[in-house]
CSV table of C-alpha atoms in Angstrom, one decimal:
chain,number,residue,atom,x,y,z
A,1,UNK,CA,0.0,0.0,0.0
A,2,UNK,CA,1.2,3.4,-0.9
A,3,UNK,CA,1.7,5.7,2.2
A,4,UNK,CA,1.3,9.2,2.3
A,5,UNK,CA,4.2,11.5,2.5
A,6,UNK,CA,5.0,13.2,5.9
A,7,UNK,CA,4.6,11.6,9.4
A,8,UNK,CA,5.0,7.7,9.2
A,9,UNK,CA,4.2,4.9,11.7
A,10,UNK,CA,6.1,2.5,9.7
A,11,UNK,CA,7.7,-0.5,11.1
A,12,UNK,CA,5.8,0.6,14.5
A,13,UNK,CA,3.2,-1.5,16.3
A,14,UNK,CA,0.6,0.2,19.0
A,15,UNK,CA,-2.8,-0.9,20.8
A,16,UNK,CA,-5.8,1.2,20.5
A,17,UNK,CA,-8.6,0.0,23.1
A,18,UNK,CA,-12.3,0.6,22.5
A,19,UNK,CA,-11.5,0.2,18.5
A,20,UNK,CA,-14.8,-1.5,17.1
A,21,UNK,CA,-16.5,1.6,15.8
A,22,UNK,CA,-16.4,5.3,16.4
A,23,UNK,CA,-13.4,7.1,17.7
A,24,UNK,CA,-11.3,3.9,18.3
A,25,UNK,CA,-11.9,3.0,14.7
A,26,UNK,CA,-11.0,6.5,13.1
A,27,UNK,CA,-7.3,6.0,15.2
A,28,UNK,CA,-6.8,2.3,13.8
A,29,UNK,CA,-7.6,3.2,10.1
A,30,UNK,CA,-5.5,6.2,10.2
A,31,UNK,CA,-3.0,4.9,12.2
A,32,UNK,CA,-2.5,1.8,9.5
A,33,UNK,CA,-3.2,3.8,6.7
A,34,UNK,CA,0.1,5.7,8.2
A,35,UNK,CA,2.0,2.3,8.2
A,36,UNK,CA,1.7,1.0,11.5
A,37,UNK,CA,0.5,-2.6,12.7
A,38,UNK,CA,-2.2,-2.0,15.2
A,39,UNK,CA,-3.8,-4.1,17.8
A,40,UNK,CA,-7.2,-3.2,17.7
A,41,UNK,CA,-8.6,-4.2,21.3
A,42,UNK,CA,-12.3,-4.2,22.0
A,43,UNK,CA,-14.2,-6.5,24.5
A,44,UNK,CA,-18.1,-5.8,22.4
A,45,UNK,CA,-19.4,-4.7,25.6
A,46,UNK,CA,-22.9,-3.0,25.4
A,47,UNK,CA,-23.6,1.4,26.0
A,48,UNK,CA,-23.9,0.3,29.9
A,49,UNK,CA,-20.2,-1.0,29.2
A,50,UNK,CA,-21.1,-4.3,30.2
A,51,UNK,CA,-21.2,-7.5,28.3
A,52,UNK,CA,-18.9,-9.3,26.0
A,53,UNK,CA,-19.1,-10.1,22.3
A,54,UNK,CA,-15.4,-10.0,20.4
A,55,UNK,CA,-17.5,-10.6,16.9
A,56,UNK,CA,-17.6,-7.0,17.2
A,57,UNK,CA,-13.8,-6.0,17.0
A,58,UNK,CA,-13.4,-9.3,14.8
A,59,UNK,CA,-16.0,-8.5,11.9
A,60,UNK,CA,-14.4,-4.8,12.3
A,61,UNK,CA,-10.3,-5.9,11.8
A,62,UNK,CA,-12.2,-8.1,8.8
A,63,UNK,CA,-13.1,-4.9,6.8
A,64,UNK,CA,-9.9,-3.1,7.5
A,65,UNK,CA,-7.5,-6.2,6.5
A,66,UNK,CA,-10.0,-6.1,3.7
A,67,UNK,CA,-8.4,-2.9,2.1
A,68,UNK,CA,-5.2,-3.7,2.8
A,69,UNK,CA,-4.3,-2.7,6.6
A,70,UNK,CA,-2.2,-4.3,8.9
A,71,UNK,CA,-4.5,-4.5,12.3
A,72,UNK,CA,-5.2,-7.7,14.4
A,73,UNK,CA,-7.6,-7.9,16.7
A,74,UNK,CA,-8.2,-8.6,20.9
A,75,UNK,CA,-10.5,-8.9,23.1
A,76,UNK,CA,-9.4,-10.1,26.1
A,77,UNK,CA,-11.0,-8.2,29.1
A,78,UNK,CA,-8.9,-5.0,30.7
A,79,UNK,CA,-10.8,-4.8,34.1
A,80,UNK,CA,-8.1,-6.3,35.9
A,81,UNK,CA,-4.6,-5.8,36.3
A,82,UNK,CA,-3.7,-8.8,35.0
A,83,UNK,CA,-5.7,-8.8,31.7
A,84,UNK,CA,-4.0,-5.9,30.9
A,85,UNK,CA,-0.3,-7.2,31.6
A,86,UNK,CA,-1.7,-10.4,29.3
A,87,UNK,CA,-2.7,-8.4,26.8
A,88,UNK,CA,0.5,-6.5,26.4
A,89,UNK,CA,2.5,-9.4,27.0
A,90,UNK,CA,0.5,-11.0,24.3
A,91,UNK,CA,1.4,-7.5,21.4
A,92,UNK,CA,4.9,-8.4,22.8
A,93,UNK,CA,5.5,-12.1,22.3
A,94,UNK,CA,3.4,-11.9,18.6
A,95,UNK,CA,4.8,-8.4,17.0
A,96,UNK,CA,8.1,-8.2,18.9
A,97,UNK,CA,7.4,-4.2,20.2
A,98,UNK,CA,4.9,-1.9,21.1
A,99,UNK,CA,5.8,1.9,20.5
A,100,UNK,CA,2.1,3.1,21.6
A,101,UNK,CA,-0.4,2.6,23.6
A,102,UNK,CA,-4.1,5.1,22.9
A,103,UNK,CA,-6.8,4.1,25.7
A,104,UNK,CA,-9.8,5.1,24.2
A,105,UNK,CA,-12.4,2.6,25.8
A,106,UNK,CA,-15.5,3.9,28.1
A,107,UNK,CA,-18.5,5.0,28.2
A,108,UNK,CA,-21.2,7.5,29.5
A,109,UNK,CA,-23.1,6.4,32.4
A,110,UNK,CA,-25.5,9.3,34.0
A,111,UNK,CA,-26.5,8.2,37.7
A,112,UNK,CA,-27.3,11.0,39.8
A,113,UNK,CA,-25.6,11.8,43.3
A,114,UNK,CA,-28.7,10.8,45.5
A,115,UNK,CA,-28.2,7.1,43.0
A,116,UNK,CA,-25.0,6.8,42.7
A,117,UNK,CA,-24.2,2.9,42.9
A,118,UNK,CA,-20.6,2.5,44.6
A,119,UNK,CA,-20.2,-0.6,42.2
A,120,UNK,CA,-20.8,1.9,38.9
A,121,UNK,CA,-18.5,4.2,39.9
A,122,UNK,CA,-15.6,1.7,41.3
A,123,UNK,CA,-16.1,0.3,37.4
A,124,UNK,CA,-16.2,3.4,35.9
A,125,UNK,CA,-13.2,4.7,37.5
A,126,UNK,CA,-11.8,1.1,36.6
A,127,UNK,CA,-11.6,1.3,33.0
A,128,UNK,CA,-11.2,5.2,32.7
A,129,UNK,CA,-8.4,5.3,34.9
A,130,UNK,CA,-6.8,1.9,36.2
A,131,UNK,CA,-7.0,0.1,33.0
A,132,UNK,CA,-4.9,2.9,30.9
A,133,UNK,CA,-2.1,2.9,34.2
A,134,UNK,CA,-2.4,-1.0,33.8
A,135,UNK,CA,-1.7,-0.8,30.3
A,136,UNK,CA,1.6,1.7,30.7
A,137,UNK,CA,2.7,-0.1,33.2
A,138,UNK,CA,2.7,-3.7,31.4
A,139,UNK,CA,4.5,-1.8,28.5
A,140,UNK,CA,6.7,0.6,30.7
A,141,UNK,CA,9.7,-1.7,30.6
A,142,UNK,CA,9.9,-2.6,27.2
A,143,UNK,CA,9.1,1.1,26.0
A,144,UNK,CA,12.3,2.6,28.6
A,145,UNK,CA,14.5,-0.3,27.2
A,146,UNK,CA,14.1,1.2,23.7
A,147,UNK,CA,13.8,4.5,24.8
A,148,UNK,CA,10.4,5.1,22.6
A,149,UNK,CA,6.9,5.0,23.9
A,150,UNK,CA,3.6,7.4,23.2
A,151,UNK,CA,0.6,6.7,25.4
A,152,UNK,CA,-2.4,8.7,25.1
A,153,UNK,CA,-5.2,8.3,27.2
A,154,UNK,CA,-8.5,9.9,27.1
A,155,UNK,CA,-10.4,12.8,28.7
A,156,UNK,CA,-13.4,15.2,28.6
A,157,UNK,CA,-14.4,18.2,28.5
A,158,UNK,CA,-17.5,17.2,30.6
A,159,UNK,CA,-14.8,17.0,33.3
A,160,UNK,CA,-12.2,19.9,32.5
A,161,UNK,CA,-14.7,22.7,32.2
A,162,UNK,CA,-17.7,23.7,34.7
A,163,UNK,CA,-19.8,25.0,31.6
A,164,UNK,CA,-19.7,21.6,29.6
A,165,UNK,CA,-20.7,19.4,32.7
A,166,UNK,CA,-23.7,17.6,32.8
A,167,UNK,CA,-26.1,16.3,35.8
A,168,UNK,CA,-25.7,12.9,36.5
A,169,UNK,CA,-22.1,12.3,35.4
A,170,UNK,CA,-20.3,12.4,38.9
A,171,UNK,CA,-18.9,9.5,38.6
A,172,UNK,CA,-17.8,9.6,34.6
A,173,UNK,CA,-16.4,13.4,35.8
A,174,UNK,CA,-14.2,11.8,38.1
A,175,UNK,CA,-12.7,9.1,35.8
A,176,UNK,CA,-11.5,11.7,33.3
A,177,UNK,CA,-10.1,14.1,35.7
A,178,UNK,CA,-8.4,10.7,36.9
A,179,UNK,CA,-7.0,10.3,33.6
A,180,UNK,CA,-5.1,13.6,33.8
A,181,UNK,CA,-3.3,13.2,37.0
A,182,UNK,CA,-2.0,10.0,35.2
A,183,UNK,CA,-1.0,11.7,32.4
A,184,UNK,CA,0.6,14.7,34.7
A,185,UNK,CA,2.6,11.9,36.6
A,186,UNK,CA,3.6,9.6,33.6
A,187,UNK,CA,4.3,12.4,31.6
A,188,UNK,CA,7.4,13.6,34.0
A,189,UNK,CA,7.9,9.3,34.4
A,190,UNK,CA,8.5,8.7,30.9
A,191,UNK,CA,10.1,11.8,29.8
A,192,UNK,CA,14.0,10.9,30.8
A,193,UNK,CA,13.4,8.1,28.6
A,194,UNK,CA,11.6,9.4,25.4
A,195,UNK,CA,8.2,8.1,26.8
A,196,UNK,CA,5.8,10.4,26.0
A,197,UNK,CA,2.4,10.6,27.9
A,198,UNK,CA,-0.8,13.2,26.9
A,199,UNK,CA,-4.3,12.9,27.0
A,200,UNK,CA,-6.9,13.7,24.2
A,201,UNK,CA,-10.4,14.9,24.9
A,202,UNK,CA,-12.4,14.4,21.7
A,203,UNK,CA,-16.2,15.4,20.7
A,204,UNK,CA,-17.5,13.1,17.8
A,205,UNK,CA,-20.7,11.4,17.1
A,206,UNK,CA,-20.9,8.0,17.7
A,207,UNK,CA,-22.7,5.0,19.5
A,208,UNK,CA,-22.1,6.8,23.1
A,209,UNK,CA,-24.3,9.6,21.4
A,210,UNK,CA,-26.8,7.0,20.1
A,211,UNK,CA,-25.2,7.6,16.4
A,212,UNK,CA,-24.3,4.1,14.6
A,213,UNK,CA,-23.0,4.5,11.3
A,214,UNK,CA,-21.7,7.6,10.0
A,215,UNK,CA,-22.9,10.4,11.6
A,216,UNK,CA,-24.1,13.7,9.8
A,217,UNK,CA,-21.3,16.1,11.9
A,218,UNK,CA,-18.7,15.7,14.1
A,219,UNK,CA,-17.0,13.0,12.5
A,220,UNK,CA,-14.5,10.5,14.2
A,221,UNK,CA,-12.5,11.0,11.6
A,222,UNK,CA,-11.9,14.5,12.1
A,223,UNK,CA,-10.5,14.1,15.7
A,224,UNK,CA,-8.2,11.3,14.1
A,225,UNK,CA,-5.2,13.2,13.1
A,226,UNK,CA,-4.7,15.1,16.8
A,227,UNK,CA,-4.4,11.4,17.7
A,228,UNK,CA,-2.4,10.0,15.4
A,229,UNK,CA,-0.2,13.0,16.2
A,230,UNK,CA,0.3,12.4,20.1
A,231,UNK,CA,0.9,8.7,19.2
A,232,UNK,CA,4.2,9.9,16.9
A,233,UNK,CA,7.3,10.6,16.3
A,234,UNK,CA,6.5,14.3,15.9
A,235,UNK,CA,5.0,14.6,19.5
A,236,UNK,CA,7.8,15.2,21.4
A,237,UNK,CA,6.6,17.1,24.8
A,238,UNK,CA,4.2,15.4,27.5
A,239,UNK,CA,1.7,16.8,30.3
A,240,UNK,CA,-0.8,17.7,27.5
A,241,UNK,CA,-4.4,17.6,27.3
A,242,UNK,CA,-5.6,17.8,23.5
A,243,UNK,CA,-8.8,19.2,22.9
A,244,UNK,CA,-10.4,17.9,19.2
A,245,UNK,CA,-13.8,18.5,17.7
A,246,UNK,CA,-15.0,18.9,14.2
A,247,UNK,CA,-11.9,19.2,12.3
A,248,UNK,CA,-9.9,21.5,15.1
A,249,UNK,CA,-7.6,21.2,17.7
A,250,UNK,CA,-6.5,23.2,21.1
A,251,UNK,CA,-4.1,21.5,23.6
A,252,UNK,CA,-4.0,23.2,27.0
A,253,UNK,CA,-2.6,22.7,30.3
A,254,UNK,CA,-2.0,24.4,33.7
A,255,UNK,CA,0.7,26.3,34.3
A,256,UNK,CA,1.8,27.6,37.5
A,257,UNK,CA,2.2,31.6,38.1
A,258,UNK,CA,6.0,32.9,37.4
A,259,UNK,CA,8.1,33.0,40.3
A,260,UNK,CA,6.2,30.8,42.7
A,261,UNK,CA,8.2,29.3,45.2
A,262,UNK,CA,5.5,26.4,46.1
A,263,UNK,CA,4.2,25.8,48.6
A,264,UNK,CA,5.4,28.4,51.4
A,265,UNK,CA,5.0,31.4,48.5
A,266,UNK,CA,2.3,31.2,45.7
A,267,UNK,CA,2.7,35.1,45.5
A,268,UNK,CA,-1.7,35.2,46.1
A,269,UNK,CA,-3.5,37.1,48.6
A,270,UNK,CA,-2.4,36.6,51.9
A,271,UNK,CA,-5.6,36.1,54.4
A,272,UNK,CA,-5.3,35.3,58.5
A,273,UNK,CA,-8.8,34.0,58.8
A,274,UNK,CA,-12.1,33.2,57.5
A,275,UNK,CA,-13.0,37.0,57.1
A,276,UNK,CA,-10.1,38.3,55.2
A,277,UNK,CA,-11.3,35.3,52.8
A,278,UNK,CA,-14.3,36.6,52.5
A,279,UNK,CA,-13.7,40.1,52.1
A,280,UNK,CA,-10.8,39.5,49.2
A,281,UNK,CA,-13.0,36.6,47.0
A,282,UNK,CA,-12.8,38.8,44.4
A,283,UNK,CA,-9.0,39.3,44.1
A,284,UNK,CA,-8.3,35.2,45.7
A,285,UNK,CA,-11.5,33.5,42.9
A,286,UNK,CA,-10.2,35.1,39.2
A,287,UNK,CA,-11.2,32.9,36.7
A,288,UNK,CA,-8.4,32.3,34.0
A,289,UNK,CA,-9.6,32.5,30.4
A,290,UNK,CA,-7.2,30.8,27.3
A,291,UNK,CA,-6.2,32.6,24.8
A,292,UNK,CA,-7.2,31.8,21.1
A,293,UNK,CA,-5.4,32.8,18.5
């Protein structure tokens, strides 16, 4: 197959999780359109992320190998620690390397604080935020001993922005600010040995929006190339979060003040008790707006 000229993934082998339709898919078809093998991992579970039915990531790898790519697919569950070190192990011992790692699996689950079931949330949190650490960690070794790894995993704006969250999502909230520490921690991790650690937080229409098949806007495919990008050689700096919707693309982060000496200074307001807080919330709570170009 001819490749396109430009960034190349060839020779490379990655994982993408959550790969049967919808984001997951846009990533594997660019990704081996690009050149690399990919692993496309899905376990066919239902919206309610339960369930199991691998015909799902097995009739998708069929139409991709169809045209011509080189993906493979897996199913093995990642809800433990152990299915993820298997599943690594497994990339390992039958391509010979993994160079990255995407975490896209999950789903939306809306279960309002005065419902909240403990069980939900311990399994939301479980594959938003364990399985993706499982997953780097299984791979950790190999990637520092070739001093090359990408890992992206996966965030929302639901989470990062008060004005995009929705009732009911306490629990889905938490996972993806979850995701974030990781990345923050990983990021400084990997980065003495070319490991590179971000997180992408995409909008697209798909089957967690009730949209199967192509959708008439916001199209997986457009949040595809931010992706592919963070999973490259090009993507060089970690502690990211990329935001992609619709064809665009706006990676942000916090940065600390200039010249804080944390924790004893943060150069803020300085307050002796709870009525000096109170009398300076306007200079203490200033909410910081991004730039756009």
């Amino acid at each position: 197959m001819q490749r396109q000229d430009g960034v190349s993934f060839e020779g490379q082998v990655g994982l993408v999780t959550g790969a049967a339709s919808g984001l997951g898919l846009a990533y594997s078809r660019l990704l081996a359109q690009r050149g690399a093998r990919v692993v496309m991992h899905d376990v066919g579970a239902g919206l309610d992320g339960q369930g199991h039915d691998p015909h799902r990531i097995d009739a998708t790898v069929a139409l991709l190998r169809g045209t011509g790519l080189d993906v493979h697919a897996a199913h093995a569950v990642i809800d433990e620690r152990e299915g993820c070190r298997a599943l690594i192990a497994g990339i390992l011992s039958r391509q010979g390397r993994i160079d990255f790692i995407i975490h896209n699996a999950g789903w939306v689950e809306y279960q309002q604080i005065d419902a909240l079931q403990e069980d939900h949330f311990d399994y939301m949190m479980t594959i938003a935020a364990k399985a993706p650490l499982w997953l780097a960690e299984a791979a950790w070794v190999e990637m520092k001993a070739c001093h090359y790894g990408r890992i992206v995993l996966t965030t929302s704006d639901r989470a990062l922005y008060p004005q995009y969250v929705q009732k009911g999502l306490a629990a889905y909230a938490a996972a993806k600010m979850a995701a974030v520490g990781i990345v923050n921690v990983l990021a400084a991790e990997g980065a003495p040995h070319n490991i590179v650690v971000n997180a992408i937080s995409p909008v697209a229409k798909t089957r967690m929006w009730g949209v199967e098949g192509e959708p008439d806007e916001l199209h997986p495919d457009a949040v595809a190339p931010g992706v592919a990008f963070l999973a490259s050689t090009a993507c060089r700096e970690g502690g990211w979060i990329l935001r992609a919707s619709n064809g665009q693309f706006h990676a942000t982060r916090s940065v600390e003040a200039e010249d804080v000496a944390y924790p004893r200074d943060l150069r803020a307001t300085t307050a002796e008790s709870i009525e000096d807080i109170a009398a300076q919330w306007s200079r203490i709570a200033r909410p910081a707006v991004e730039p756009r170009s």
